[in-house]
Short mmCIF file of C-alpha atoms in Angstrom, two decimals:
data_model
loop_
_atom_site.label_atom_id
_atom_site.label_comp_id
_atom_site.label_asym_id
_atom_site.label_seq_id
_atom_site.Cartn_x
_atom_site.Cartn_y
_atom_site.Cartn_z
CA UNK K 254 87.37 28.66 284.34
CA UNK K 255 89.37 30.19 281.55
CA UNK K 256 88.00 33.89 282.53
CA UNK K 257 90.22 34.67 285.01
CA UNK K 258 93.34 33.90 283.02
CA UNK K 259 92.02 36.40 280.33
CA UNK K 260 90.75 38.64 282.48
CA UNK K 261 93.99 39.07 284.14
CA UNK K 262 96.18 38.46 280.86
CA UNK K 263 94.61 40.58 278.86
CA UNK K 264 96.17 43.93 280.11
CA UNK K 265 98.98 42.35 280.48
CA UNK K 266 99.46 41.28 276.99
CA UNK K 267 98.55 44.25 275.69
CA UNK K 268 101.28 45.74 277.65
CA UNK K 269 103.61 43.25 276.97
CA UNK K 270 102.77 44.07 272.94
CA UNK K 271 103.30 47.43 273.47
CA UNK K 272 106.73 47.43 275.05
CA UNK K 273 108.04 45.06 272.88
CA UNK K 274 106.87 47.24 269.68
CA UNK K 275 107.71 50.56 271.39
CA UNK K 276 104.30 51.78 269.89
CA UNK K 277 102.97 54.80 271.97
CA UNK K 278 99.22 54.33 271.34
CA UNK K 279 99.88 50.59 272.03
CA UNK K 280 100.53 51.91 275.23
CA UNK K 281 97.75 54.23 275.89
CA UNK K 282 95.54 51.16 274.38
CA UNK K 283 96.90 49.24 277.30
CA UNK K 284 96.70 51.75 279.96
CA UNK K 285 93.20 52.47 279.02
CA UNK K 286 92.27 48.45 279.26
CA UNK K 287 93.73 48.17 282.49
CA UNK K 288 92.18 51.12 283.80
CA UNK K 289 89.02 50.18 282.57
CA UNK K 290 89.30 46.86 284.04
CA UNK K 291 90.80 48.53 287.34
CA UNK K 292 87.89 50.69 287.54
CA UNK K 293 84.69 48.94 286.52
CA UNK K 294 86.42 46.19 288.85
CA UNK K 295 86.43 48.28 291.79
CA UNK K 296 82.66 49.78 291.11
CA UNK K 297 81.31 45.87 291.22
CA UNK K 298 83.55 45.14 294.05
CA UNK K 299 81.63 47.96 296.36
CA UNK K 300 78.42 47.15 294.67
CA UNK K 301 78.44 43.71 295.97
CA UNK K 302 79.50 44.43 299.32
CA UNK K 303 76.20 47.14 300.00
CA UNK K 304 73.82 44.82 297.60
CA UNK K 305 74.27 41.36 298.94
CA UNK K 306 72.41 39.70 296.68
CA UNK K 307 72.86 35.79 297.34
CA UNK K 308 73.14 33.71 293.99
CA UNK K 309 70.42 31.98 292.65
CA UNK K 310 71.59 28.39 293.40
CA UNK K 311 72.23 29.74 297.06
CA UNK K 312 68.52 30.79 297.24
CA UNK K 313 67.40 27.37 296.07
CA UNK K 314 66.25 28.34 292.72
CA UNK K 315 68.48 26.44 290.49
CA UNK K 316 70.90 23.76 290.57
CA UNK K 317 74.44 24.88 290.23
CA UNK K 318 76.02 23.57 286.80
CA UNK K 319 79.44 24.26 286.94
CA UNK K 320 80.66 21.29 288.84
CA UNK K 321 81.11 22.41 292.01
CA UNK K 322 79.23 21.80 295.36
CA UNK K 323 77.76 24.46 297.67
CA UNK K 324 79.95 22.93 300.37
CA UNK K 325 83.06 22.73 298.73
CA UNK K 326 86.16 22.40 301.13
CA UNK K 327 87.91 25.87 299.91
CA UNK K 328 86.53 29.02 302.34
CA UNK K 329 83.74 30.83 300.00
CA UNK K 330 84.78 34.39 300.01
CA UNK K 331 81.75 37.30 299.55
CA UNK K 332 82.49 37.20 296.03
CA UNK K 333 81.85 33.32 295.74
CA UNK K 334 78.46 34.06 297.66
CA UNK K 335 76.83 37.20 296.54
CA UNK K 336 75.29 37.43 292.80
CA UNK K 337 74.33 41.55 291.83
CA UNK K 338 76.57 42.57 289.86
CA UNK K 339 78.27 39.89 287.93
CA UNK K 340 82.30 39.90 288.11
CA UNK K 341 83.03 38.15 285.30
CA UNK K 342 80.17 40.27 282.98
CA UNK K 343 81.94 43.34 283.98
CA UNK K 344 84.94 42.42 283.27
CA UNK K 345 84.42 40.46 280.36
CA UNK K 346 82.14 44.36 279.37
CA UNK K 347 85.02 46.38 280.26
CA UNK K 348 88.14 44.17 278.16
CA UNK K 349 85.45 43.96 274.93
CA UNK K 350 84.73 47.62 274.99
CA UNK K 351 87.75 48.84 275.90
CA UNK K 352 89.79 46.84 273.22
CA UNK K 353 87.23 47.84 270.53
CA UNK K 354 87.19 51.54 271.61
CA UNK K 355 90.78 51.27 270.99
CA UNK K 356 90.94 49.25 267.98
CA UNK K 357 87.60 50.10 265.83
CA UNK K 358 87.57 47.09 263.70
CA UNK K 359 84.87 44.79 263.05
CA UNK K 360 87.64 42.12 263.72
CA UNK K 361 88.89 43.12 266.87
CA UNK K 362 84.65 43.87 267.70
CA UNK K 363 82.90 41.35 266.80
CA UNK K 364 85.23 38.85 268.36
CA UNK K 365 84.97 41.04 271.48
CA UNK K 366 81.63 41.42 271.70
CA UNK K 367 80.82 37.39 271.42
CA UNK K 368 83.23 36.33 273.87
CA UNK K 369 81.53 39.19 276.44
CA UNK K 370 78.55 38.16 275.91
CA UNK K 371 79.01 34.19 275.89
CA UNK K 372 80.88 34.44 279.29
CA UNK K 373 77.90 36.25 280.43
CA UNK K 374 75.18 34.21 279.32
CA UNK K 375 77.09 31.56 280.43
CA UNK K 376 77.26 32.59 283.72
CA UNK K 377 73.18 32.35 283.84
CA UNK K 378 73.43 29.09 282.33
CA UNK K 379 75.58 27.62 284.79
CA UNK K 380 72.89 29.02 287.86
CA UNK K 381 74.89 31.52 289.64
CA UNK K 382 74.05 34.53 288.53
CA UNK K 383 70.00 36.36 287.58
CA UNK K 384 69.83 37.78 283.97
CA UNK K 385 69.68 41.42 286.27
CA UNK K 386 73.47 40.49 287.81
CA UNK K 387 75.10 40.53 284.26
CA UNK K 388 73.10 42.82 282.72
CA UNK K 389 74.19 45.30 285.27
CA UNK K 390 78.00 43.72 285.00
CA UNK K 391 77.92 44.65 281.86
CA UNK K 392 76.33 48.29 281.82
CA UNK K 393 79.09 48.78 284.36
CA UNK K 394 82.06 47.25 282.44
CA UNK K 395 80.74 49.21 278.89
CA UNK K 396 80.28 52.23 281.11
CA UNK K 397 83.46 52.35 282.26
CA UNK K 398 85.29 51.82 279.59
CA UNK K 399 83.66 54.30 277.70
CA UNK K 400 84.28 56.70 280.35
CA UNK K 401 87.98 56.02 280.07
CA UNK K 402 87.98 56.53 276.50
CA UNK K 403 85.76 59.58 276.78
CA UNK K 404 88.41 61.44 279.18
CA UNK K 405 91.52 59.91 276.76
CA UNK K 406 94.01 61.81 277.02
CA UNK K 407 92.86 63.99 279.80
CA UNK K 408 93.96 60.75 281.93
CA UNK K 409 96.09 58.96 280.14
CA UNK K 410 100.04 59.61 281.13
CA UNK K 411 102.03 62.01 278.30
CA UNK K 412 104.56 58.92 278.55
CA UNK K 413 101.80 56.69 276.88
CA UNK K 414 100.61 59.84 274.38
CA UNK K 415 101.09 59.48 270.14
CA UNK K 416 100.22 62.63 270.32
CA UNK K 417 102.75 64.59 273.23
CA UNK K 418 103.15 68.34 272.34
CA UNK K 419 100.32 68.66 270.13
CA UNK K 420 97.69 71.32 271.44
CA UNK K 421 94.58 69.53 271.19
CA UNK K 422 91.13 69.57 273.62
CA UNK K 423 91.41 67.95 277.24
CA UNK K 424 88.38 65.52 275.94
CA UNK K 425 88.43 64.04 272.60
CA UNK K 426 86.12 61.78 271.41
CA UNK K 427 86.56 60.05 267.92
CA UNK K 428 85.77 57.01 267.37
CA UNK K 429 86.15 55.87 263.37
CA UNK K 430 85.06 52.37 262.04
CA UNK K 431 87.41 51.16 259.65
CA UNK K 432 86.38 47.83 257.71
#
């Protein structure tokens, strides 16, 4: 349950950090999360739609642990009803990798990486999603992110740049880990 407020805080944060410190590739760190979010978001979103996968508990194969009944009195949107591929995996994929493409730091990663990966274990734990639904989540949330990072500055807005006027390749990829 405390997911979605990350989920939708984090870019918002980061963007909030960056205005108030005027930093430039605070910016582009924040444009890149929230396009990586945007994005792997929007692949998952489809995905479920043409896969229609129904969630374990709705199948009969586990109990549900999180609390809440099959039946429960608030409409159950497709989201709420089909499993492959996990929401909150990709996401949770997508803010980790994109924050630790942006900051390489073992800790900004390894902070990251465990809270990805708990809130998609946890998501198996709780019966409503196959190992296959976050494991896919999260090739979809790394993958995009990567992606994003991969193009850089090739997408990212010369308003956002640390770099504006310098000639340098369309694609840059550079990725140093400082301890």
């Amino acid at each position: 349950r405390i997911a979605l407020p990350l989920f939708l805080g984090g870019p918002v944060a980061a963007g909030g950090y960056a205005l108030a410190t005027q930093s430039q590739p605070d910016f582009a760190s924040a444009y890149r999360l929230g396009l990586s979010m945007t994005g792997a978001y929007a692949v998952t979103f489809s995905l479920k739609r043409i896969i229609r996968r129904p969630r374990p508990y709705a199948a009969g194969l586990v109990t549900r642990r999180d609390g809440l009944a099959d039946t429960e009195s608030r409409a159950l949107t497709l989201d709420d009803r089909t499993a492959m591929p996990s929401g909150h995996a990709t996401l949770a994929a997508a803010m980790a990798t994109s924050w630790s493409l942006s900051h390489p730091r073992w800790y900004v990663i390894t902070p990251a990486a465990v809270w990805a990966t708990s809130t998609s274990l946890s998501r198996v734990h709780l019966g409503v999603h196959y190992v296959s639904d976050v494991a896919v989540g999260t090739a979809i949330g790394s993958g995009m992110a990567v992606l994003i990072h991969l193009l850089g500055d090739a997408i990212t807005p010369t308003v956002f740049d640390a770099n504006q006027g310098i000639d340098r390749p369309a694609v840059q990829v550079t990725m140093p880990l400082n301890y």
